[in-house]
XYZ file of C-alpha atoms in Angstrom:
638
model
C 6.468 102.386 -60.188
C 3.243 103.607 -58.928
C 1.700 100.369 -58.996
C 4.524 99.346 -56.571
C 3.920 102.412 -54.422
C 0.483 100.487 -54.119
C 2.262 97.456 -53.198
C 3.934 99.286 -50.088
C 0.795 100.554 -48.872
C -0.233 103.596 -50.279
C -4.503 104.281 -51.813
C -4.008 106.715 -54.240
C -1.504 107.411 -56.765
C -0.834 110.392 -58.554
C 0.972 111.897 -61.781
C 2.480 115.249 -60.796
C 4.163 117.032 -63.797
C 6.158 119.273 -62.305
C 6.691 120.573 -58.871
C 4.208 123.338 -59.226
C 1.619 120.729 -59.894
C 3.025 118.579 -56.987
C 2.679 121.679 -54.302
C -1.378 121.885 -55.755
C -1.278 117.947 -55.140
C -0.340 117.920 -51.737
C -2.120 121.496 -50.601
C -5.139 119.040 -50.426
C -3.739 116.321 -48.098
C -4.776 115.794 -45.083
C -2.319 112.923 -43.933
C 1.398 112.027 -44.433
C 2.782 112.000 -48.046
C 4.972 109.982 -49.817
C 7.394 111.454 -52.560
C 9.596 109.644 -54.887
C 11.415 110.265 -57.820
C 11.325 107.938 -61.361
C 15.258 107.454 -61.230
C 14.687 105.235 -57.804
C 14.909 101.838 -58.429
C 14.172 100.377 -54.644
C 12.445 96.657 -53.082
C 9.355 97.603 -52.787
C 9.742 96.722 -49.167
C 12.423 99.882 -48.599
C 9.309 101.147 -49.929
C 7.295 99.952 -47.155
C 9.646 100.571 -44.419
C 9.580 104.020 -45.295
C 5.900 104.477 -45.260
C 5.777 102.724 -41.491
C 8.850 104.030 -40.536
C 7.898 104.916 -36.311
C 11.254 106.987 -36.328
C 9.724 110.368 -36.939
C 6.822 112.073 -39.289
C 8.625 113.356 -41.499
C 11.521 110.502 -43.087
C 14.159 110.687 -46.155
C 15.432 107.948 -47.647
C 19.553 107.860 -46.998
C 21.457 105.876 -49.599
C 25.295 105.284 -48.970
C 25.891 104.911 -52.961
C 28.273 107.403 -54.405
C 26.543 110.708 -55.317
C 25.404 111.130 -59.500
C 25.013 114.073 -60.977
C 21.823 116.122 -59.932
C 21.887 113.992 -56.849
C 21.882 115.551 -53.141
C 23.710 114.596 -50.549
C 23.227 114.519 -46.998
C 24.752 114.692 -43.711
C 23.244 112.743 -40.308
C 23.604 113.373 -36.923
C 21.911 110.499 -34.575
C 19.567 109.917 -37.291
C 18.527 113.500 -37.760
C 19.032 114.642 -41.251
C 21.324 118.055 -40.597
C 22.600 119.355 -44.019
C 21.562 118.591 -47.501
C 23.398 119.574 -50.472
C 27.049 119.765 -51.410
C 28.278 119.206 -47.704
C 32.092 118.103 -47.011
C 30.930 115.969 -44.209
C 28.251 114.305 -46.203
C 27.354 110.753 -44.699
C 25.479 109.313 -47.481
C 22.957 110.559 -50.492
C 19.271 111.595 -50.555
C 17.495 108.145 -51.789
C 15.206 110.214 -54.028
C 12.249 109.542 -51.614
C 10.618 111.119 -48.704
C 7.522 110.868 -46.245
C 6.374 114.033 -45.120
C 4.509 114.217 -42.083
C 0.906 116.117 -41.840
C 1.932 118.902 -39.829
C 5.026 119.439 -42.403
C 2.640 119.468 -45.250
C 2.504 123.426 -45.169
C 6.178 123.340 -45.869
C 6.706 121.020 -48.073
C 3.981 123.042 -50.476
C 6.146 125.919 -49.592
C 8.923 123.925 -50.804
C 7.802 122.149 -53.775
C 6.923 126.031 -55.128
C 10.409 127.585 -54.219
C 12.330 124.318 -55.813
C 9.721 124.449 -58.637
C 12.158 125.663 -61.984
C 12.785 124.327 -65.070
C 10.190 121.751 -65.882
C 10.465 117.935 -64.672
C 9.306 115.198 -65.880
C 7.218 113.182 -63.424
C 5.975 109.624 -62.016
C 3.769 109.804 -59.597
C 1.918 110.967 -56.263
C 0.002 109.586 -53.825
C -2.355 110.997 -51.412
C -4.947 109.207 -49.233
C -6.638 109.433 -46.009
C -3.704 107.537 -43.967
C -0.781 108.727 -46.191
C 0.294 109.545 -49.846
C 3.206 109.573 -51.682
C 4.286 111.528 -55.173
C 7.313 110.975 -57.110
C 9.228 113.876 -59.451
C 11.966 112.349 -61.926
C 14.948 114.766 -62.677
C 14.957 117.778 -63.784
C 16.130 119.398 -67.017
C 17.994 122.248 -65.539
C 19.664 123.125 -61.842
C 22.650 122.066 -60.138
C 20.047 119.408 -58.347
C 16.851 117.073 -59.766
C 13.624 118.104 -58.707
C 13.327 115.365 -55.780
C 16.513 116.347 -54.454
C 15.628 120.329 -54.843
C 12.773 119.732 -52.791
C 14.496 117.754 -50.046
C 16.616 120.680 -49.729
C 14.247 123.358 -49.886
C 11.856 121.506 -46.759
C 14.982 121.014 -44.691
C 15.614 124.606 -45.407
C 12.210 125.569 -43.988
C 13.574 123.799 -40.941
C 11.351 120.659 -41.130
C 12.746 118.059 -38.660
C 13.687 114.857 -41.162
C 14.831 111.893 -40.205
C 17.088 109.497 -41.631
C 16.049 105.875 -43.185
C 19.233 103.859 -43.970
C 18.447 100.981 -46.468
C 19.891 97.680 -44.905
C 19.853 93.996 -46.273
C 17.254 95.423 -49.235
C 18.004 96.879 -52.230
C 17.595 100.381 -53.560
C 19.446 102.760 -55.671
C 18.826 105.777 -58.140
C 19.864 105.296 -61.875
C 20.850 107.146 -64.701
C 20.465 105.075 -67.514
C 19.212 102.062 -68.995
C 22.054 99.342 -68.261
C 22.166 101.272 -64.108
C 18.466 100.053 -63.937
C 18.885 96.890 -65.241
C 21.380 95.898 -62.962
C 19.948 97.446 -59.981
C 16.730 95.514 -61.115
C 18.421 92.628 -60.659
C 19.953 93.144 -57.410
C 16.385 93.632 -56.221
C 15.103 90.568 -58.033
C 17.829 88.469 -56.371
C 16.978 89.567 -52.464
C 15.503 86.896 -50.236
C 13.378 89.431 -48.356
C 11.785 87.144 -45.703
C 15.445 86.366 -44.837
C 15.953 90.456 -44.803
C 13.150 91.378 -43.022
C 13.547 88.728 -40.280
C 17.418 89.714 -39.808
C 16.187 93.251 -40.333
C 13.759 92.734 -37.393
C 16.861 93.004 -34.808
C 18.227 96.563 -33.963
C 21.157 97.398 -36.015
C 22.938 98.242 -32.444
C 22.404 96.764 -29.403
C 24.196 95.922 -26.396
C 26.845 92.725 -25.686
C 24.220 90.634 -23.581
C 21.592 91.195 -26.083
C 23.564 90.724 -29.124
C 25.469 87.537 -28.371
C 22.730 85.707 -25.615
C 19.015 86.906 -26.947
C 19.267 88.082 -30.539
C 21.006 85.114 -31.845
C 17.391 83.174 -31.689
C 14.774 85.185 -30.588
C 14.070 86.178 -34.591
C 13.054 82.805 -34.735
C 10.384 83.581 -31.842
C 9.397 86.640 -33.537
C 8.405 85.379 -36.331
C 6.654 81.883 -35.069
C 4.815 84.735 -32.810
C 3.739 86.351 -36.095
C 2.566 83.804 -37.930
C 0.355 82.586 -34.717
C -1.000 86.397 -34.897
C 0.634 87.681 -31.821
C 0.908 91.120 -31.757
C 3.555 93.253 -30.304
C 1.529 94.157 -27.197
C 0.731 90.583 -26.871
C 4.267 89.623 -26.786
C 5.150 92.777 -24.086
C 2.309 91.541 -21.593
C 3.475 88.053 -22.187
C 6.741 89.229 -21.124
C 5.452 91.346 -17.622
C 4.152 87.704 -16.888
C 7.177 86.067 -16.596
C 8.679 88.767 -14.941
C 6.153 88.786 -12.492
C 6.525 84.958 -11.968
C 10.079 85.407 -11.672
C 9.604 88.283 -9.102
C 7.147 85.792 -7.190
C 10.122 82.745 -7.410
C 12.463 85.258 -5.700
C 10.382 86.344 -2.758
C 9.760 82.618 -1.979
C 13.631 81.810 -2.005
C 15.547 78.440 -1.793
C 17.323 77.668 -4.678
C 15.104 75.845 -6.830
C 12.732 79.146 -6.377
C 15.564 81.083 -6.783
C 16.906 79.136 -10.169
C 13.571 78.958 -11.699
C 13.054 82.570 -11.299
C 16.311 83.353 -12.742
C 15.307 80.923 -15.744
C 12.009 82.939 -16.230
C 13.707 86.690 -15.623
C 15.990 85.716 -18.845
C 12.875 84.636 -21.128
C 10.912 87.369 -19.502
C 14.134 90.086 -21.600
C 13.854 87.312 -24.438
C 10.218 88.168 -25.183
C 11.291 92.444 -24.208
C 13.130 92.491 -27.324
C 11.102 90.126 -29.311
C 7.773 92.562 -28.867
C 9.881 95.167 -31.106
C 11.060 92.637 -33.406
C 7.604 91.632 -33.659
C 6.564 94.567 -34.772
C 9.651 95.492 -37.238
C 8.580 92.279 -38.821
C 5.605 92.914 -39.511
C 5.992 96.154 -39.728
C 3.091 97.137 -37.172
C 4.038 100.270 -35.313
C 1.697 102.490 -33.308
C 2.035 105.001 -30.355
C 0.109 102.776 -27.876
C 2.200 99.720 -28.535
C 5.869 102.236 -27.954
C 4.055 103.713 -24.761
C 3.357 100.223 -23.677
C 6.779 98.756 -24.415
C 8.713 101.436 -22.337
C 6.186 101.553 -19.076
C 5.851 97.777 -19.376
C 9.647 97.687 -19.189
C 10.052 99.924 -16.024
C 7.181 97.918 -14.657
C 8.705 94.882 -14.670
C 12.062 95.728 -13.790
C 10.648 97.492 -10.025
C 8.486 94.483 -9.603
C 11.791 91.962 -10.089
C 13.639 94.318 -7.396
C 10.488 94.035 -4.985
C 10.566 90.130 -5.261
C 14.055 90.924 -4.431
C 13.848 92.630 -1.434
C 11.087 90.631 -0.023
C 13.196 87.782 -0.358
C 16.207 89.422 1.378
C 13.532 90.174 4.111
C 12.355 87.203 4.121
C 15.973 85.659 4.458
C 16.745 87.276 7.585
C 18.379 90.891 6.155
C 16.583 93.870 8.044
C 16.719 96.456 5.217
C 16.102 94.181 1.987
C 13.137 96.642 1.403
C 15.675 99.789 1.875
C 17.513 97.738 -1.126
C 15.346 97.547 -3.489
C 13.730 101.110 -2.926
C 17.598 102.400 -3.104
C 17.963 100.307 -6.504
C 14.514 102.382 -8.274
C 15.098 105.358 -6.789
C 18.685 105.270 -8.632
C 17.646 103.339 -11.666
C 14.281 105.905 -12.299
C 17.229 109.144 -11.623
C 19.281 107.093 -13.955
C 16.447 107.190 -16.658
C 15.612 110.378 -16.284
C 18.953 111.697 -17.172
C 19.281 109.523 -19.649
C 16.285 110.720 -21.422
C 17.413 114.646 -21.306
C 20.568 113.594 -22.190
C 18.798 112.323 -25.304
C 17.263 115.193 -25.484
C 20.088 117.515 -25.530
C 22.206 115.497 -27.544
C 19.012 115.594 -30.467
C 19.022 119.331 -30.077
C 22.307 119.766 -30.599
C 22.395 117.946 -34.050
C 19.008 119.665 -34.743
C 21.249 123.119 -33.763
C 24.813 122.519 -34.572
C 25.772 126.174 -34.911
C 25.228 126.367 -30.782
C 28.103 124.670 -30.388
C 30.391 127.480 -29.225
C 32.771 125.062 -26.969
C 36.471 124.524 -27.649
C 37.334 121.164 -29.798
C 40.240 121.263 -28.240
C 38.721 121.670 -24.689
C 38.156 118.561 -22.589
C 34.393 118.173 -23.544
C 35.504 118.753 -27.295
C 38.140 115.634 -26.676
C 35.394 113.620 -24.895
C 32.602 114.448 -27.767
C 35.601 113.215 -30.650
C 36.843 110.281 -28.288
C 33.054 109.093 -27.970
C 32.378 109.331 -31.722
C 35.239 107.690 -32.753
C 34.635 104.714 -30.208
C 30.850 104.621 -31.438
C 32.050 104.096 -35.414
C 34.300 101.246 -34.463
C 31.152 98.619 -33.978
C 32.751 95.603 -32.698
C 35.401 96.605 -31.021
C 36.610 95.994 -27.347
C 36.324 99.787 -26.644
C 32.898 100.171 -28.364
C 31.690 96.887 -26.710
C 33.005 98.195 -22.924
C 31.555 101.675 -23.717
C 28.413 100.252 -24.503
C 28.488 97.359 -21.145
C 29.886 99.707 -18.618
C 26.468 102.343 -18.619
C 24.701 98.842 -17.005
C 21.750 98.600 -20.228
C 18.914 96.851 -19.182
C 20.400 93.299 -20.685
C 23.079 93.402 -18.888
C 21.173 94.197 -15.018
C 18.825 91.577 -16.167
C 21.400 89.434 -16.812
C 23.447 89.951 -13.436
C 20.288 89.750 -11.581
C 19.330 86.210 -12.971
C 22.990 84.969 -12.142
C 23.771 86.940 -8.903
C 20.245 85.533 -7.778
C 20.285 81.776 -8.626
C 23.658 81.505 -7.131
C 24.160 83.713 -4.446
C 20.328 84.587 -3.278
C 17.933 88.213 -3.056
C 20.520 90.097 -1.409
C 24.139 89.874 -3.278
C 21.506 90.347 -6.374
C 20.435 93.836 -4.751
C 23.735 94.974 -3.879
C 25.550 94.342 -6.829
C 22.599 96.157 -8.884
C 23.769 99.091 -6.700
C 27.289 98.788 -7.223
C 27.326 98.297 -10.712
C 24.289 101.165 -11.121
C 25.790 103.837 -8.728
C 29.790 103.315 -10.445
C 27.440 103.562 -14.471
C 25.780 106.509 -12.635
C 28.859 108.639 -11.576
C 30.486 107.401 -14.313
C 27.977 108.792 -17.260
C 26.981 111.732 -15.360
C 30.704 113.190 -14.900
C 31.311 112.512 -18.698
C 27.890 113.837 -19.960
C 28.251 117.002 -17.463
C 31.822 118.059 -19.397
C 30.095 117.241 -22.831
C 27.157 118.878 -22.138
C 29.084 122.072 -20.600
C 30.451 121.797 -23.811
C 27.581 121.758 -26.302
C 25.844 124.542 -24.138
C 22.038 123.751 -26.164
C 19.474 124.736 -23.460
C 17.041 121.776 -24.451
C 14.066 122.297 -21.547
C 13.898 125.732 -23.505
C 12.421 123.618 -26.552
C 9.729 121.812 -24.657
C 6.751 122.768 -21.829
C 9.067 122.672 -18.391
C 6.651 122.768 -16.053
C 5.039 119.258 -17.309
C 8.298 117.915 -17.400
C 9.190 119.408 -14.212
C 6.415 118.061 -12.719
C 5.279 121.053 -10.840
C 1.741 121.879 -9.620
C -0.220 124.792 -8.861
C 1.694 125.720 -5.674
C 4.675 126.743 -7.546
C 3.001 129.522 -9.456
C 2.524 131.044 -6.265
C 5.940 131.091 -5.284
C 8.716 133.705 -5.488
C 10.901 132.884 -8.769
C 14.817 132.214 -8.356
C 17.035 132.380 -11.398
C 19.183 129.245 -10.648
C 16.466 126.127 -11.154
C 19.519 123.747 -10.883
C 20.736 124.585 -7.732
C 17.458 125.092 -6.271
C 16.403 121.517 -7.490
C 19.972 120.153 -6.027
C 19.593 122.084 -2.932
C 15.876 120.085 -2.464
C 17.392 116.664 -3.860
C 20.219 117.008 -0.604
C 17.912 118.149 1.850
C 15.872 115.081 1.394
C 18.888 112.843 1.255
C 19.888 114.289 4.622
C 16.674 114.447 6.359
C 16.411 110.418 5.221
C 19.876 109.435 6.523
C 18.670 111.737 9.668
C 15.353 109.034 9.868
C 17.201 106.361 9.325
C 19.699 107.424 12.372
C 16.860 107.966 14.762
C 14.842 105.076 13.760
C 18.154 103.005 14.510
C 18.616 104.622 17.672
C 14.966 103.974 18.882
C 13.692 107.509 18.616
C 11.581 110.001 16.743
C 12.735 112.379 14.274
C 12.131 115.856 15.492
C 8.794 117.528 13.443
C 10.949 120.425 12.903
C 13.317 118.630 10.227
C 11.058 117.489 8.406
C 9.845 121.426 8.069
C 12.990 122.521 7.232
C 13.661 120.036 4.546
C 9.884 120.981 2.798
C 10.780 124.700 3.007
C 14.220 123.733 1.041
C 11.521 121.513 -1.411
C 9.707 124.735 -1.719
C 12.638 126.456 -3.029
C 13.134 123.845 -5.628
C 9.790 124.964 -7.002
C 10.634 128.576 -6.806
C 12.866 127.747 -10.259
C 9.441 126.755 -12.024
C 9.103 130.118 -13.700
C 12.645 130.810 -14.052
C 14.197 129.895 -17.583
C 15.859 126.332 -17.702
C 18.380 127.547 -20.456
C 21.562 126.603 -19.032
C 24.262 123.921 -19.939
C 23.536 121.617 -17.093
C 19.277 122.317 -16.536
C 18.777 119.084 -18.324
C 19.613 117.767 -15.180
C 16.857 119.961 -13.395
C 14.252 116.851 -13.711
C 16.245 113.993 -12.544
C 17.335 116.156 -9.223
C 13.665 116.380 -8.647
C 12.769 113.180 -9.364
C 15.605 112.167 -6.569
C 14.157 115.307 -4.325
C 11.012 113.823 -4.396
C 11.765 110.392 -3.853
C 13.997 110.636 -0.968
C 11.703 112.670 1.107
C 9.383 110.620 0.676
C 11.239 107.307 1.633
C 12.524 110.056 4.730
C 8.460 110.537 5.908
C 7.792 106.750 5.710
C 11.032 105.716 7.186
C 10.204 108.479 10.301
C 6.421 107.411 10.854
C 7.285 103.970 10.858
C 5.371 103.280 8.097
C 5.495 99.837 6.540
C 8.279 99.253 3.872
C 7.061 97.358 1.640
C 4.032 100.595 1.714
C 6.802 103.263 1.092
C 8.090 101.208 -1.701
C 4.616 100.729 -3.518
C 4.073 104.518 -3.250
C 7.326 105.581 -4.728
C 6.745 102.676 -7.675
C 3.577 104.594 -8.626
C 5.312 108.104 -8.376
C 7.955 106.013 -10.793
C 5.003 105.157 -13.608
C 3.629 108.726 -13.078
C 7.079 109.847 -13.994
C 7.626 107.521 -16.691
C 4.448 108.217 -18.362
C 5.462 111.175 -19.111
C 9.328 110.682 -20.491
C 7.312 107.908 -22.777
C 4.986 110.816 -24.114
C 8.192 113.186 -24.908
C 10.037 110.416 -26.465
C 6.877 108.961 -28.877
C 5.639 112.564 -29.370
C 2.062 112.253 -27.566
C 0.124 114.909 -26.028
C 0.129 115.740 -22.274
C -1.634 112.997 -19.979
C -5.039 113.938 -19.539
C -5.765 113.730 -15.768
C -1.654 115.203 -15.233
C -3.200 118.165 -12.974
C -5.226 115.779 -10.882
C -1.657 114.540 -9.958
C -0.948 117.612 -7.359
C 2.530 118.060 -8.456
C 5.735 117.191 -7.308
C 5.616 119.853 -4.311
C 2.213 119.487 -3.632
C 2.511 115.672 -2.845
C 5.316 116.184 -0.477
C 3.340 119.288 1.433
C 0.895 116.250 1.733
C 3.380 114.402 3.229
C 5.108 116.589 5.113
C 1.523 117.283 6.687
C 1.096 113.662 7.517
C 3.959 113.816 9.582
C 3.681 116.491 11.585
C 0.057 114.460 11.976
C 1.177 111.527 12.838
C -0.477 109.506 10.274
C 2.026 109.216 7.440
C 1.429 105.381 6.776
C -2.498 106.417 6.340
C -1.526 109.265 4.114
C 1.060 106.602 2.032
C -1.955 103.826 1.367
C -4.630 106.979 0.347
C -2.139 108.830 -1.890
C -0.379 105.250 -3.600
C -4.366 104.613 -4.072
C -5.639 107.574 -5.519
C -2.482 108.154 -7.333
C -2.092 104.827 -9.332
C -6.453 105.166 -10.020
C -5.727 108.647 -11.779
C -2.849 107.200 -13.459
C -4.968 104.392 -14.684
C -7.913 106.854 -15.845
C -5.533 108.883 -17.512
C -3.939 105.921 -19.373
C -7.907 104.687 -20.341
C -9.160 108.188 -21.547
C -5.553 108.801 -23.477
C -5.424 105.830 -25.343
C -9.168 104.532 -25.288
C -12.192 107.362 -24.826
C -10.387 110.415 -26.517
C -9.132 108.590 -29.751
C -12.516 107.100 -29.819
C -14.090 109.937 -29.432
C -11.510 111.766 -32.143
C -12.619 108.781 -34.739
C -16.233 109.521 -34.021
C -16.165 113.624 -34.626
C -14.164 112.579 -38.058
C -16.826 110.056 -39.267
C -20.015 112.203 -38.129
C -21.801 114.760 -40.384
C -21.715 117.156 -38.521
C-alpha cells in the first residue's frame, strides 16, 4: 500500500503506529496530508484523484458501499461533508481516506490525539513538501476504527471537508481475506484510460452540453493531451474563436453570419474541453480556474459586442443599447448566482440555522427542488436545469438565432430568455432563501465584495444595506430611462438629475458599515453591480458619449467585478492593486463630475484606460511577481 501511495503522487511515506504517533507525524508538516487506512483496497488512481482533487483543501473519500462494522458513515450536502457517524440521513460511508489541507493541519493533530485510544495497528504516512499522506488500519477497541475516529473527531473541530465520490474506479474497505481478494480483482479488471477519459466529463451538466458537446469532445481532450496542450492552452484557444466569431457577426451577411455561428459552437466545444483537459490529466491549479471563469465572461461580452455592432451596422439605432442591456443583466445574473452559491454552501456548512417552516412555501420549494435534482434524467430535472438559460444553452441560441435570423433577433431573444431565467430564479431563490435565513456576507470581508472605496467610510451608516443598495440600483434605472427620453426628444438632461441620482448612490454606500446579516443581503452585491452599471450607461447616454465607448467601459467594470467572484469561488487572496480601483461610489462621483463638466466621453476613454491597466497589473503581480517572489523567500537562506 504505501508503495502505491507513491504511485499516486505522494514523496514520503510513513509507518504511524498508532494515532498518537500519527498526530507527532503530521505536527511537522508543512503541506497537505494524505491519510489512509490498511482495510482500503482502492485504484490507485481514486488514489490520485484524491491527492489533486481542486474541490477543496481538505477532501474525504465517500464510498456508497454498505457500512461494516467500525466503519463511519457520512452525510453530504452539495458536496460538503455535514455529519459523520451514526447519522439516519447518511448518504454514503467514510472511504477510509482523507487529504487534509495545511491550514487544517492544527486540527487534525488535535484530532488524531482526542481519537487516539486503544492501540491500532498501522500502514502508513506520508508527508512531503507538496503533500503527505498516512494511513491507520482499525482499531482494536471503539464503536469506530481509528481512520474513521479521526474523520469524526476533525469534522468535529469544524474543519470544512469535502466530499470525493469514487466513479467508474474501484475502491472499497475490507474485512477479511476473501473481501480483498475480490475487491482486488475488481480493481485489476478496470480499464482506467477508458475511466479517466469518461471521468473527464462533469458528472452533471446541462441538456445542450450533455447531448451536443460532451458526446465527442473527450475525444478532443485527450488528442489535446497527448499533443501537450494544457488547460490554459485549450481556454485561450477557445477566446480565439470566440473572438473570430464575434468579428463574423459584426461584418454580417449570411455567410459571415453562418461561419460565425459555426466558430461560436467550437469556441463552447473547446470551454468545456479546457476542464476536461485538465480532469484528464489531472492538472489543476488556481491560475488555470481563475483563467477559465474570466476567460468565459470575456468571451461571452465580446460575442454580444460583435452582436450589436452588427445590428448597428444593419440599420437598428440601439444595437449597442442591446448588447450593453444583455451584460448588464447577464453580469447581475452572475452575481446572484454566485451568493446564491454562497448561501446555499453556508447553509449545509450550518444546518442548525435553518429555523424556517418545512411546511412553509420556501420549505415546499427547498423539498420540491431536491427531489427534482435526484431524479437525473428526467423531463423535470432536464427543464429545471434548461430554463435558468446556462451558458450552453445562450451559446447555443445565439449561434442559431444569428445564422438564421441576423445580430438583432440574436440580441433580443438573449434578453427574453435571460430577463424570464432572471425573474424566474430570483422569485424562487428569494422564498428559499427567506427560508434558510444564513446571513452568508457575515462569513466573508463585505466591503471587498461590496466593492466599496474609501468614500464610504466617511459616510453616515444606515441599518438596511439592501434597501439602500435597491434604492441606488432604481435611481440609476430611472435617471437612464430619463437620458434616454431626452436624448430621443433632442434635448439635454437637466445637471440636477444626475445629482440627485449620485446622492441616492451615496446612500447605497451608507450600508457599507452596517451588518449584511439578513435573509435577502446576498442580494446586496448584485443591486450594486446593477446601481453601478446603469448610471453609468445613464452619464454616457446624457453626454452623448459614443456607444460602443460606454459599452467598453462597463465590460471592464464587468472583469473588475468578476475578478473578484473568481477569487471567492477558488479561495485566492484579495487582488493586489483592488484599492487603486476607487470603488464602486467613487467611480460614479467621477462620473457624475464629468457630467456636470461636460466631458463625460473624455472621462469614459481615461477611466476604461486606467481601469483595465490596473486590472491588468493586478492580474501580473497576483499570479506572476508575488508567487515568484513567495518561491524565492522559501528557497533563500535567509
Amino acid at each position: 500500500m504505501a508503495a502505491q501511495w507513491r504511485r499516486a503522487g505522494a514523496d514520503d511515506v510513513r509507518v504511524a503506529a498508532d494515532l498518537a504517533e500519527l498526530a507527532d507525524l503530521v505536527a511537522g508538516a508543512t503541506g497537505p496530508v494524505l491519510v489512509g487506512g490498511v482495510d482500503l483496497v482502492a485504484h490507485t488512481a481514486v488514489l490520485r484523484h484524491l491527492a489533486t482533487s481542486p474541490v477543496g483543501p481538505t477532501v474525504a473519500l465517500v464510498l456508497t458501499d454498505p457500512p461494516a462494522a467500525g466503519q463511519a458513515t457520512v452525510r453530504e450536502e452539495r458536496g460538503q461533508v455535514v455529519a459523520v457517524g451514526d447519522d439516519a440521513d447518511a448518504t454514503g460511508v467514510f472511504g477510509g481516506a482523507l487529504r487534509v489541507g495545511a491550514a487544517d493541519l492544527p486540527a487534525l493533530v488535535d484530532a488524531a490525539r482526542a481519537a487516539a485510544g486503544p492501540a491500532s495497528v498501522a500502514t502508513a504516512s506520508v508527508e512531503a513538501a507538496e503533500f503527505g499522506a498516512a494511513a491507520t488500519g482499525p482499531a482494536t477497541g471503539g464503536p469506530l476504527g481509528a481512520v474513521d475516529r479521526l474523520v469524526a473527531e476533525l469534522a468535529a473541530r469544524g474543519s470544512l471537508i469535502f466530499a470525493h465520490r469514487v466513479r467508474l474506479l474501484v475502491a472499497h474497505r475490507v474485512g477479511d481475506a476473501a473481501g480483498r481478494a475480490a475487491a482486488e480483482a475488481a480493481v485489476a479488471a478496470v480499464d482506467e484510460d477508458r475511466a479517466e477519459l469518461k471521468l473527464s466529463v462533469k458528472e452533471r451538466d446541462d441538456f445542450f452540453t450533455t447531448f451536443f458537446v460532451s458526446t465527442w469532445s473527450p475525444y478532443v481532450a485527450k488528442a489535446a493531451a497527448r499533443i501537450g496542450l494544457g488547460p490554459s492552452g485549450v481556454t485561450l484557444f477557445s477566446v480565439l474563436f470566440a473572438v473570430a466569431a464575434a468579428v463574423l457577426f459584426g461584418v454580417g451577411g449570411r455567410p459571415a453570419l453562418v461561419a460565425g455561428a459555426v466558430l461560436l459552437y467550437l469556441g463552447f466545444v473547446l470551454d468545456c474541453v479546457d476542464g476536461q483537459v485538465a480532469r484528464y490529466t489531472r492538472h489543476f491549479s488556481a491560475w488555470g480556474g481563475w483563467l477559465d471563469t474570466m476567460a468565459d465572461r470575456f468571451k461571452e461580452y465580446v460575442v454580444y459586442a460583435g452582436l450589436g455592432f452588427g445590428a448597428t451596422h444593419a440599420g437598428f439605432r440601439y444595437g449597442w443599447a442591446l448588447a450593453l442591456a444583455a451584460m448588464t443583466l447577464q453580469t447581475v445574473r452572475h452575481m446572484t448566482d454566485t451568493w446564491y452559491g454562497a448561501l446555499h454552501d453556508e447553509a449545509a456548512r450550518r444546518p442548525k440555522v435553518v429555523t424556517g417552516d418545512v411546511g412553509g412555501l420556501g420549505g415546499k420549494l427547498n423539498a420540491a427542488s431536491t427531489r427534482v435534482q435526484a431524479d437525473t434524467g428526467s423531463v423535470s430535472y432536464w427543464l429545471k436545469r434548461t430554463v435558468v438559460f446556462p451558458i450552453g444553452e445562450r451559446w447555443a441560441l445565439i449561434a442559431v438565432a444569428a445564422a438564421l435570423f441576423g445580430p438583432l433577433v440574436a440580441l433580443c431573444a438573449v434578453l427574453v430568455w435571460g430577463t424570464s431565467a432572471f425573474a424566474y430564479t430570483g422569485a424562487l431563490r428569494t422564498l428559499r432563501a427567506r427560508w434558510m435565513r444564513v446571513p452568508v456576507l457575515t462569513t466573508v470581508d463585505a466591503d471587498l465584495h461590496r466593492d466599496d472605496g474609501l468614500l464610504t467610510g466617511t459616510l453616515p451608516t444606515t441599518r438596511r444595506p439592501l434597501v439602500t443598495a435597491l434604492v441606488g440600483a432604481f435611481a440609476a434605472a430611472a435617471l437612464l430611462v430619463w437620458a434616454l427620453w431626452a436624448v430621443h426628444d433632442g434635448r439635454d438632461l437637466p445637471g440636477w438629475g444626475v445629482i440627485v441620482a449620485m446622492v441616492l448612490l451615496l446612500g447605497a454606500a451608507q450600508g457599507s458599515r452596517a451588518p449584511h446579516a439578513g435573509a435577502l443581503d446576498w442580494l446586496v452585491p448584485a443591486a450594486l453591480r446593477a446601481a453601478e452599471y446603469l448610471f453609468a450607461i445613464a452619464v454616457g447616454v446624457a453626454g452623448r458619449a459614443p456607444a460602443w465607448l460606454i459599452f467598453a467601459y462597463v465590460l471592464v467594470l464587468t472583469l473588475h467585478h468578476y475578478d473578484l467572484t473568481a477569487r471567492l469561488e477558488k479561495r485566492q487572496a484579495v487582488p493586489p492593486l483592488h484599492a487603486a480601483t476607487l470603488g464602486w461610489e467613487g467611480r460614479s462621483l467621477l462620473l457624475a463630475a464629468a457630467a456636470t463638466a461636460g466631458v463625460v466621453s473624455f472621462a469614459l476613454t481615461t477611466m476604461t484606460a486606467y481601469l483595465f491597466v490596473v486590472f491588468v497589473a493586478s492580474v501580473v503581480l497576483a499570479w506572476v511577481v508575488l508567487p515568484a517572489r513567495a518561491r524565492g523567500g522559501a528557497t533563500s537562506p535567509g
